[in-house]
Coordinates of C-alpha atoms in Angstrom, one line a residue:
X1 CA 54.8 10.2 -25.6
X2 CA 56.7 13.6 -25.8
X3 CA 56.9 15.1 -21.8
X4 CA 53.7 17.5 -20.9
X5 CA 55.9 19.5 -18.2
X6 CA 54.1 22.9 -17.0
X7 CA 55.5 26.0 -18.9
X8 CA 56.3 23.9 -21.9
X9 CA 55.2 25.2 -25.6
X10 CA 55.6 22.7 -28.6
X11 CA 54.0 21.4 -31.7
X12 CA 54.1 17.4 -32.6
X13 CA 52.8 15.1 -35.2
X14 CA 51.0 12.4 -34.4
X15 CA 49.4 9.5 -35.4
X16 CA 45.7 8.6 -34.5
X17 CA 43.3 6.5 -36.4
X18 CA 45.6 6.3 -39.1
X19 CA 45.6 9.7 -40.0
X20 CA 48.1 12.1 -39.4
X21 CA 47.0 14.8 -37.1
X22 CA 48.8 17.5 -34.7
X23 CA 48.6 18.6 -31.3
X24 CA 49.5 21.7 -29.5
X25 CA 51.1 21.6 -25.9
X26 CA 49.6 24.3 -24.1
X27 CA 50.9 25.3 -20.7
X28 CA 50.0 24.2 -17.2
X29 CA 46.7 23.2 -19.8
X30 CA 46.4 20.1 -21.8
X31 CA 46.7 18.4 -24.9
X32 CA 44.2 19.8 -27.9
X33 CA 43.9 17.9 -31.0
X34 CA 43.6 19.8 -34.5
X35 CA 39.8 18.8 -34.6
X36 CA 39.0 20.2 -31.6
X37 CA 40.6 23.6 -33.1
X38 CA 39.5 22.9 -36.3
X39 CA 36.3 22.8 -34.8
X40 CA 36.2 25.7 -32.5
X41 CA 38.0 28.1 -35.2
X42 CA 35.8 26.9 -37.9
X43 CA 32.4 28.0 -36.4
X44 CA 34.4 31.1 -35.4
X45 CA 36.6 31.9 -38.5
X46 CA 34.9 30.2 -41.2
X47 CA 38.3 27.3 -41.1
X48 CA 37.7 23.6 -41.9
X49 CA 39.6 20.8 -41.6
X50 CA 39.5 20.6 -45.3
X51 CA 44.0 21.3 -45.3
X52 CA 44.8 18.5 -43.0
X53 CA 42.4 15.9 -44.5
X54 CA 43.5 16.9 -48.1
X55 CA 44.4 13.9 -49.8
X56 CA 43.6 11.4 -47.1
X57 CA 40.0 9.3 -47.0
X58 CA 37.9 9.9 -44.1
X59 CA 36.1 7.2 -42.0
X60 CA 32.6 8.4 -43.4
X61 CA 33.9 8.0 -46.8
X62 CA 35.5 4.1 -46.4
X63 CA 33.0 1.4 -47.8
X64 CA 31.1 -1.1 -45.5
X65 CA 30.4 -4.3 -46.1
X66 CA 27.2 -6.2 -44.4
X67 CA 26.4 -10.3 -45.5
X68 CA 26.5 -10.0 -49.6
X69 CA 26.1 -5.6 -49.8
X70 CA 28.5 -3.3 -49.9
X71 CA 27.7 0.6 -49.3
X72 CA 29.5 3.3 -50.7
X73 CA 30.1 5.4 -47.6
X74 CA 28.9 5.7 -43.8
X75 CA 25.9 7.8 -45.0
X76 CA 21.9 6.8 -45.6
X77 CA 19.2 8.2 -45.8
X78 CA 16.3 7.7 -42.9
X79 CA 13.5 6.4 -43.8
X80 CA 10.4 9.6 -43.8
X81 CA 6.9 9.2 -44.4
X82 CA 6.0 11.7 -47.3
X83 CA 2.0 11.1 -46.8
X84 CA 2.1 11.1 -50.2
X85 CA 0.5 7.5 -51.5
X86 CA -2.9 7.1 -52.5
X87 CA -4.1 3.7 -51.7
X88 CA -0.8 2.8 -50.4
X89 CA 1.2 3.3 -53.8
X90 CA 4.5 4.8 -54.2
X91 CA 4.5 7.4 -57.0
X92 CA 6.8 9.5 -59.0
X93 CA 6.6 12.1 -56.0
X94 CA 8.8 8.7 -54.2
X95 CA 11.0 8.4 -57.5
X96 CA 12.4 11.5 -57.5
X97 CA 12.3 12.5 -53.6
X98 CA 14.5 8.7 -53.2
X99 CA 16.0 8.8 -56.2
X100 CA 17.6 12.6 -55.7
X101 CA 19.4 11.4 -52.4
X102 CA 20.6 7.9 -53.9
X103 CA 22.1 10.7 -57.1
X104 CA 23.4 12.4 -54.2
X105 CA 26.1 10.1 -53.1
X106 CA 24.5 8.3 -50.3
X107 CA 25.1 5.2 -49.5
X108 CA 22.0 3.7 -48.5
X109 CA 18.9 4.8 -49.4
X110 CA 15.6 3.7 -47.5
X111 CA 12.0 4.0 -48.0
X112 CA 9.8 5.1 -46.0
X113 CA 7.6 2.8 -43.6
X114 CA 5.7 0.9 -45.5
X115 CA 2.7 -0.5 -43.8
X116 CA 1.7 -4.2 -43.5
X117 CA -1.5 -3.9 -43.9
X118 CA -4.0 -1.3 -44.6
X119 CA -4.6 -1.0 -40.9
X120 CA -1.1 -0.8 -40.4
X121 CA -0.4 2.7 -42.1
X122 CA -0.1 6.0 -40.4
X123 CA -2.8 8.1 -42.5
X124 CA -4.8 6.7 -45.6
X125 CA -1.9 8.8 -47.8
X126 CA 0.8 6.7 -46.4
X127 CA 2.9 4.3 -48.1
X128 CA 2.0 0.0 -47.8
X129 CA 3.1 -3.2 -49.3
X130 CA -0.1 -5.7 -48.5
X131 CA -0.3 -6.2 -52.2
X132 CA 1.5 -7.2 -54.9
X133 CA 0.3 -3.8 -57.0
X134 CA 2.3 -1.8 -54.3
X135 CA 5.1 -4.1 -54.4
X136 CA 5.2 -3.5 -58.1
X137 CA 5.5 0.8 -57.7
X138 CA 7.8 -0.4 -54.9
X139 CA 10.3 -1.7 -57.3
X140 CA 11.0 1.2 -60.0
X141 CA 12.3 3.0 -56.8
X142 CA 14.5 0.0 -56.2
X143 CA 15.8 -0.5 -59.7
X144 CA 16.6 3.6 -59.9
X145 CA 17.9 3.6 -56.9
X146 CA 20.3 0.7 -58.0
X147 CA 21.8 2.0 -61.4
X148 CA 22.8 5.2 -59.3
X149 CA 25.2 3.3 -57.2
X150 CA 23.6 3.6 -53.8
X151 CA 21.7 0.5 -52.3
X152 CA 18.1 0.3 -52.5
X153 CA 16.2 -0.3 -48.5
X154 CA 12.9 -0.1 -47.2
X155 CA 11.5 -0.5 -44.1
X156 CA 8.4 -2.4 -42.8
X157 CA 6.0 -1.5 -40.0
X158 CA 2.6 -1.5 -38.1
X159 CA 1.8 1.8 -36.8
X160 CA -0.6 0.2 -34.4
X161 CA -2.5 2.6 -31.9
X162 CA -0.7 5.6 -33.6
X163 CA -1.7 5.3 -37.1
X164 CA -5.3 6.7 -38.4
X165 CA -4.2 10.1 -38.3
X166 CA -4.2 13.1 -40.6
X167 CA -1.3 14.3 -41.8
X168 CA 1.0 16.2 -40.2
X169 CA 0.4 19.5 -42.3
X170 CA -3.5 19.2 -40.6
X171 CA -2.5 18.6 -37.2
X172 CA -1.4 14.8 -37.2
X173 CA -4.4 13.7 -34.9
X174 CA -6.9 11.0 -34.9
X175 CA -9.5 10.6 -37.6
X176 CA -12.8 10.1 -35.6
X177 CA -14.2 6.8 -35.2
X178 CA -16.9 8.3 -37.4
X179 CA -15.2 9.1 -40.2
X180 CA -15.5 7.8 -43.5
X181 CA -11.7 6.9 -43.7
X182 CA -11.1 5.9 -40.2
X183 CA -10.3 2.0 -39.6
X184 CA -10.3 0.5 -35.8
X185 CA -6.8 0.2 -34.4
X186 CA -5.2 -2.3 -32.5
X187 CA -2.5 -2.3 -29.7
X188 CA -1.3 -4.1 -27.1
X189 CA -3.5 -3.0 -24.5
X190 CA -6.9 -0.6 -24.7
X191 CA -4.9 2.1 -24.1
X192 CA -5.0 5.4 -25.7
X193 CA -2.1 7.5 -26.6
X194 CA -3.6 10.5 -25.6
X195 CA -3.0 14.0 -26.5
X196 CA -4.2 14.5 -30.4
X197 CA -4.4 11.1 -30.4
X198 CA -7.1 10.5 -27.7
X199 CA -8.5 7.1 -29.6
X200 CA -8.3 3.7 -27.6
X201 CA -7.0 0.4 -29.7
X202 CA -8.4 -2.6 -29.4
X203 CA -6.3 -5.4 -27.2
X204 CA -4.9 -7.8 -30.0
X205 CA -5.9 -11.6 -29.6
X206 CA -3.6 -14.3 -30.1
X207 CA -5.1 -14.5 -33.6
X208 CA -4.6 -10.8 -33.8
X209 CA -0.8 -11.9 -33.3
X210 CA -0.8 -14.4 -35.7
X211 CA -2.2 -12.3 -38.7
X212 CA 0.2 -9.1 -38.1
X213 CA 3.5 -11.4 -38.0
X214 CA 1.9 -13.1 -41.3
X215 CA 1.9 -10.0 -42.8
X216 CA 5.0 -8.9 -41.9
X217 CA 6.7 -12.4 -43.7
X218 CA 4.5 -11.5 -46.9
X219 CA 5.6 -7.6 -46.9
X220 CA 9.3 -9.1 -46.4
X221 CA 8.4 -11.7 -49.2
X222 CA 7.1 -8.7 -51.8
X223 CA 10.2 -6.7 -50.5
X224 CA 12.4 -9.3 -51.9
X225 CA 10.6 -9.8 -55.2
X226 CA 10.8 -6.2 -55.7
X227 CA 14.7 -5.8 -56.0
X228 CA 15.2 -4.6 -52.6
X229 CA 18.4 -5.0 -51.1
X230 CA 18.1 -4.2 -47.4
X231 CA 15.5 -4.5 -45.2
X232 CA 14.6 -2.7 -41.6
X233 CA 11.7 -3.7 -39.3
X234 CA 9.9 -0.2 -37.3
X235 CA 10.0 -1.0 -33.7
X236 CA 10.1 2.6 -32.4
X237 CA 8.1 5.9 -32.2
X238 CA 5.3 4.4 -30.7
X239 CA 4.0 2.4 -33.9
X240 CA 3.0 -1.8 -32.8
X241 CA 6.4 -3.4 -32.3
X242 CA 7.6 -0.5 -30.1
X243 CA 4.6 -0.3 -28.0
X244 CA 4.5 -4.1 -27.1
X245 CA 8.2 -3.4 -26.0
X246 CA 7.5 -0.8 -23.7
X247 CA 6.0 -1.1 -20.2
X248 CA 4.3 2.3 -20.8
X249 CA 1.8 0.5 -23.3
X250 CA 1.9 -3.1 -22.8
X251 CA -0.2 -3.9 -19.4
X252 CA -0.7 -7.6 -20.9
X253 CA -0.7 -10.5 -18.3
X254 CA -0.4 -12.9 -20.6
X255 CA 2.8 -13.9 -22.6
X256 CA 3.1 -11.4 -24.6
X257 CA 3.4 -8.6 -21.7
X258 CA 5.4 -8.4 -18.3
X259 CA 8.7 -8.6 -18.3
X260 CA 11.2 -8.3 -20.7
X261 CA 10.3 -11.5 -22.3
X262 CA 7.3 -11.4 -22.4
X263 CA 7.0 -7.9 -23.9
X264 CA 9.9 -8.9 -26.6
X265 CA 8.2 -12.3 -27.8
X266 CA 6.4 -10.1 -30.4
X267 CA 9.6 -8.9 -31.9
X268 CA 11.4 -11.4 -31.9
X269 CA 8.2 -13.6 -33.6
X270 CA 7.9 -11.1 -36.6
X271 CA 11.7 -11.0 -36.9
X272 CA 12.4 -14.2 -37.5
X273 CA 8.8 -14.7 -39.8
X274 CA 10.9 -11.8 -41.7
X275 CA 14.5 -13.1 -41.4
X276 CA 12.9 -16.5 -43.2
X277 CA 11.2 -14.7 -46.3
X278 CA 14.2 -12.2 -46.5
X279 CA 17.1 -13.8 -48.2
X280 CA 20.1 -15.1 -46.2
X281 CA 22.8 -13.1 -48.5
X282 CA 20.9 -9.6 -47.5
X283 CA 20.9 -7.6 -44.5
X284 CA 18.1 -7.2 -42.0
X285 CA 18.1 -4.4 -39.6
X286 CA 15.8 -3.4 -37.1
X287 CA 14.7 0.4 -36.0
X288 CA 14.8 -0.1 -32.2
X289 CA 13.2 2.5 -29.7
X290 CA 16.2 2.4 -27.3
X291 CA 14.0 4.9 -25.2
X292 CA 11.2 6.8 -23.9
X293 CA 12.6 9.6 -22.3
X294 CA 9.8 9.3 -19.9
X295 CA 10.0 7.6 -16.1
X296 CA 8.9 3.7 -16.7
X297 CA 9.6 3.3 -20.2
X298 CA 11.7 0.8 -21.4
X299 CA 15.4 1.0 -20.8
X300 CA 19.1 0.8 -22.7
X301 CA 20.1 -2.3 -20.9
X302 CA 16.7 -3.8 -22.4
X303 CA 17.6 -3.1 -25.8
X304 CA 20.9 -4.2 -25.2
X305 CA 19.5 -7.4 -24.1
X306 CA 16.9 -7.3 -27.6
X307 CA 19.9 -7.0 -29.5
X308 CA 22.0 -9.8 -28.3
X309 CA 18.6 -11.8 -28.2
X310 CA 18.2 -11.2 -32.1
X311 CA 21.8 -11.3 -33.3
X312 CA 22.0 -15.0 -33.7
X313 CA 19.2 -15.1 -35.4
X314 CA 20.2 -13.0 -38.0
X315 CA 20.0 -9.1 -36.8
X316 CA 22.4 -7.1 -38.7
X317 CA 22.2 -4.0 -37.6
X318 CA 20.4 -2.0 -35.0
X319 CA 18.9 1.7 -36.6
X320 CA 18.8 3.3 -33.1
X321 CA 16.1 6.1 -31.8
X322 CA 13.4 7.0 -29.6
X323 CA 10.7 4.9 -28.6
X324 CA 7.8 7.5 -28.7
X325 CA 5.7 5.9 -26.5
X326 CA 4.6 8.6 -23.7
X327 CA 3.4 11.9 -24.8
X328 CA 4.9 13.3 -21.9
X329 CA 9.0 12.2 -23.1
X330 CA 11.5 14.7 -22.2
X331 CA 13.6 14.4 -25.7
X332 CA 16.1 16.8 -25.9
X333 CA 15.5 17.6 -29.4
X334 CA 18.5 20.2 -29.7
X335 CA 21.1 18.4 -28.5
X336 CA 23.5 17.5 -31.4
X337 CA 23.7 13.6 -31.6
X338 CA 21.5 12.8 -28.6
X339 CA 21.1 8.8 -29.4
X340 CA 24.6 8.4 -30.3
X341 CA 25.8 7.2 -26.7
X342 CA 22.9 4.3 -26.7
X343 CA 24.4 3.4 -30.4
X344 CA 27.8 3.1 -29.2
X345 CA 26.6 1.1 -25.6
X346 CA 24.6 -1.3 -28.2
X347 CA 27.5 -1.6 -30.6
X348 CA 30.1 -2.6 -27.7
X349 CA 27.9 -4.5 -25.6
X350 CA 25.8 -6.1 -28.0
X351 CA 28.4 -6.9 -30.6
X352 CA 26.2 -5.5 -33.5
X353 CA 26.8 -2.8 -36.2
X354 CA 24.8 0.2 -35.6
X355 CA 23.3 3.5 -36.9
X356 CA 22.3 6.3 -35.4
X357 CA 19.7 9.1 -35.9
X358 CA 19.0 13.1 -35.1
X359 CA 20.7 16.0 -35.2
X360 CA 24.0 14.4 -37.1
X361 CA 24.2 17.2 -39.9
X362 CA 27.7 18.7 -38.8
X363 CA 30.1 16.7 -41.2
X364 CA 32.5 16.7 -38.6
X365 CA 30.9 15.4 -36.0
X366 CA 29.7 12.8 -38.5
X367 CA 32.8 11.9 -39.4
X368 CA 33.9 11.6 -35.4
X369 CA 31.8 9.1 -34.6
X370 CA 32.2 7.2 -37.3
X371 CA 35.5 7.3 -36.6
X372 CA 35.9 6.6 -32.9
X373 CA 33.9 3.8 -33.6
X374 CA 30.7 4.9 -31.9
X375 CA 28.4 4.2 -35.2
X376 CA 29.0 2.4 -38.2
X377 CA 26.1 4.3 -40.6
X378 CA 25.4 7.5 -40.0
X379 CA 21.4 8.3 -40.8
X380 CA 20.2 11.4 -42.2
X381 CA 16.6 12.8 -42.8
X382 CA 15.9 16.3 -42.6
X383 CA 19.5 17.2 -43.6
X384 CA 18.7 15.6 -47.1
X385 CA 15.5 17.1 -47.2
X386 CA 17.4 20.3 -47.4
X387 CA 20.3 19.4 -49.1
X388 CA 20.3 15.7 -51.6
X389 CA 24.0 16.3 -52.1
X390 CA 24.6 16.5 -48.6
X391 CA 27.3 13.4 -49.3
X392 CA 29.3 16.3 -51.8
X393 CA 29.4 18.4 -49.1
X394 CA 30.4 16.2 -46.2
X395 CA 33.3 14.8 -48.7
X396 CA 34.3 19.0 -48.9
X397 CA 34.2 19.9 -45.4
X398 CA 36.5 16.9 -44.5
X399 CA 38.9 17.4 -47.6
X400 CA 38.2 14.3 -49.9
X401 CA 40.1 15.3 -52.8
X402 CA 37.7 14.1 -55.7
X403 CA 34.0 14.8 -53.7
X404 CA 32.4 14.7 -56.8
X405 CA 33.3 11.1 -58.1
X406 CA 30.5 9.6 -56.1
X407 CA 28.0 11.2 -58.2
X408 CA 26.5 10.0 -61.1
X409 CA 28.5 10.2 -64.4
X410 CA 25.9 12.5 -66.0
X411 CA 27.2 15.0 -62.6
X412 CA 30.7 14.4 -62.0
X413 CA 31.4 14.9 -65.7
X414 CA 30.9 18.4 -65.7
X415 CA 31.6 19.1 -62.2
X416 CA 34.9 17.7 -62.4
X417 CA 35.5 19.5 -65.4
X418 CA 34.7 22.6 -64.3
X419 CA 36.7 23.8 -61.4
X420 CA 34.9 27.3 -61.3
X421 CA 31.7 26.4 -60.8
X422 CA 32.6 25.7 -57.4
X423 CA 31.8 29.0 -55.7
X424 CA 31.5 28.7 -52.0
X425 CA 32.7 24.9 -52.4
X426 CA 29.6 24.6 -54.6
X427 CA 27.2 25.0 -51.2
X428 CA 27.0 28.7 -50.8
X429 CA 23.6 28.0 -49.5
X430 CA 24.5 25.7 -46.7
X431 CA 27.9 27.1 -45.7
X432 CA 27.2 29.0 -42.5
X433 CA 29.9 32.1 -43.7
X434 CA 28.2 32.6 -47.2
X435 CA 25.3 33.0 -44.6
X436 CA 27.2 35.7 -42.7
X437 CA 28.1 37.3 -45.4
X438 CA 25.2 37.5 -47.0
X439 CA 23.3 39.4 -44.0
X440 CA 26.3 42.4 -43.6

């Protein structure tokens, strides 16, 4: 390591992560790595790192292998609830929403929560797989998904004391118990919510129990017949799994409530009723509410403990986020990558890939913790709401020489062909300088 001595000036090349980088010595400062400047002067000047990383493959970009399936790149795409599914069926408003990202270049792409049971989805619009007729609509997404090159997931769930709601776009509250549509929900405890969603659940019974992680082995069992090749289990945001987890809903004295074993024997029940439907060449993840953001919720060092608990039983990966459970959580919503740290403690303590969720648009910073080893799949929702090629212009901003190779042939064609069309890198509409530019 060259000498930092006060007063000196100098310029290095080094080699970190494989890649090589620069620093600047500053004087009587410290050391700066070209990201951080790259960084700082980009949001400032309009730079990327795009003429360091020319030529070179970024940690976003390198492949990923998990059991028998191997993803493209880093990047998937979250699983969102479109309230868009009549009787629990996927339609052509899934097929193209899915299939768009999956043409986009990500890696994995994963359906929305599909409910269990009819009791088990969030509004009556919202997607299920109790029957074989939705497992059916299920698979066209799969097989599209599939001859695009990304990988086909969905993800299974029980929305518990926080489904029988409107959608969002009406205010996202309860139906009344009155209500033609409404259904009776069930929970852990008779506990309400609260807030818009002032209903109380029934207490599940033991047979309660029974049925729900049933259904959750015949949902995994019509996941697999449809052509599905990856397969995550809800347990956050409040929805069943999550609120038997957390102390803030579970007040059971039996054993399915207390302490950290108690309140876990649900989860790990349903998992391994799914791990034994789901076959053993396919991943299994599992969407864990790490947590509440709210005094008495569940903690970190609990889900660490969940996910060394479920690893030898065949957890693959952990999908981390909130665990929505209190409507009085303190999430700090702004804060850029706020649920990475918990991936990273999970990861390292846990032994277990992970992904993380929120606020992870910023290429760079994707690519960073990627990189440094503090994720291993970065998720992405509202970003490819907004942008389906979001993958094209993460492989831009970081310098991939060919970003357009990971499109379909019916795209890369053309865009390879034609260099011009590449105004603005192609993005004018995302890249925050064509913005500025724009409004002078």
């Amino acid at each position: 390591m060259p000498s930092k001595a006060k007063g000196s000036l100098g310029l290095e090349q080094v080699i970190t992560g494989g890649q090589l980088g620069i620093r600047l010595l500053v004087p009587q400062l410290y050391w700066l790595n070209f990201e951080q400047i790259a960084r700082f002067s980009g949001r400032m000047f309009g730079w990327t790192e795009r003429a360091w990383r020319a030529g070179t493959m970024s940690s976003l970009f390198s492949e990923l292998r998990v059991r028998d399936v191997t993803l493209r790149n880093r990047i998937a795409v979250s699983p969102m609830t479109q309230f868009s599914s009549p009787d629990g069926l996927v339609n052509d408003w899934h097929l193209v929403h899915l299939g768009s990202k999956a043409a986009g270049g990500a890696a994995l792409v994963v359906v929305e929560q599909a409910a269990v049971s009819p009791e088990g989805r969030m509004s009556t619009q919202c997607a299920g797989i109790w029957n074989d007729e939705q497992g059916e609509a299920l698979a066209r997404i799969a097989r599209f998904v599939s001859t695009v090159g990304a990988v086909p997931g969905i993800q299974l769930g029980h929305t518990g004391r926080r489904g029988c709601v409107e959608p969002p776009w009406k205010g996202g509250g309860h139906l009344p118990e009155d209500h033609p549509d409404a259904w009776e929900m069930i929970g852990p405890s008779a506990d309400a919510f609260g807030g818009v969603m002032p209903r109380i659940p029934r207490a599940m019974t033991h047979d309660d129990i029974a049925t729900v992680t049933r259904q959750y082995a015949e949902a995994a069992r019509r996941a697999r017949d449809a052509g599905f090749q990856w397969l995550e289990i809800h347990c956050a945001h409040g929805f069943l799994l999550s609120s038997f987890f957390s102390p803030l809903a579970n007040r059971r004295t039996d054993e399915y409530g207390g302490d950290f074993a108690g309140r876990s024997r649900l989860l790990v029940e349903v998992f391994e009723a799914v791990r034994s439907e789901w076959p053993e060449r396919l991943p299994l993840s599992m969407r864990f509410g790490v947590t509440e953001f709210a005094p008495g919720g569940q903690t970190i060092d609990e889900s660490v403990e969940l996910a060394r608990l479920l690893a030898p039983r065949g957890l693959d990966l952990v999908d981390v986020s909130f665990g929505g459970n209190s409507g009085r959580a303190q999430t700090p919503w702004d804060e850029e990558g706020f649920m990475v740290p918990a991936a990273q403690r999970i990861r390292k303590e846990a032994g277990v890939l992970t992904a993380a969720n929120w606020n992870l648009a910023d290429p760079v910073f994707a690519e960073s913790i990627v990189r440094e080893g503090q994720v291993d799949i970065v998720m992405l929702g509202r970003p490819m709401l907004a942008n389906p090629h979001w993958p094209v212009y993460a492989a831009m901003v970081l310098g991939e020489a060919r970003p357009y190779d990971m499109l379909p042939v019916q795209f890369k064609t053309w865009l390879n062909k034609y260099q011009r069309s590449r105004v603005n890198n192609g993005f004018g509409h995302v890249v925050a300088d064509a913005a500025s530019k724009a409004a002078e």
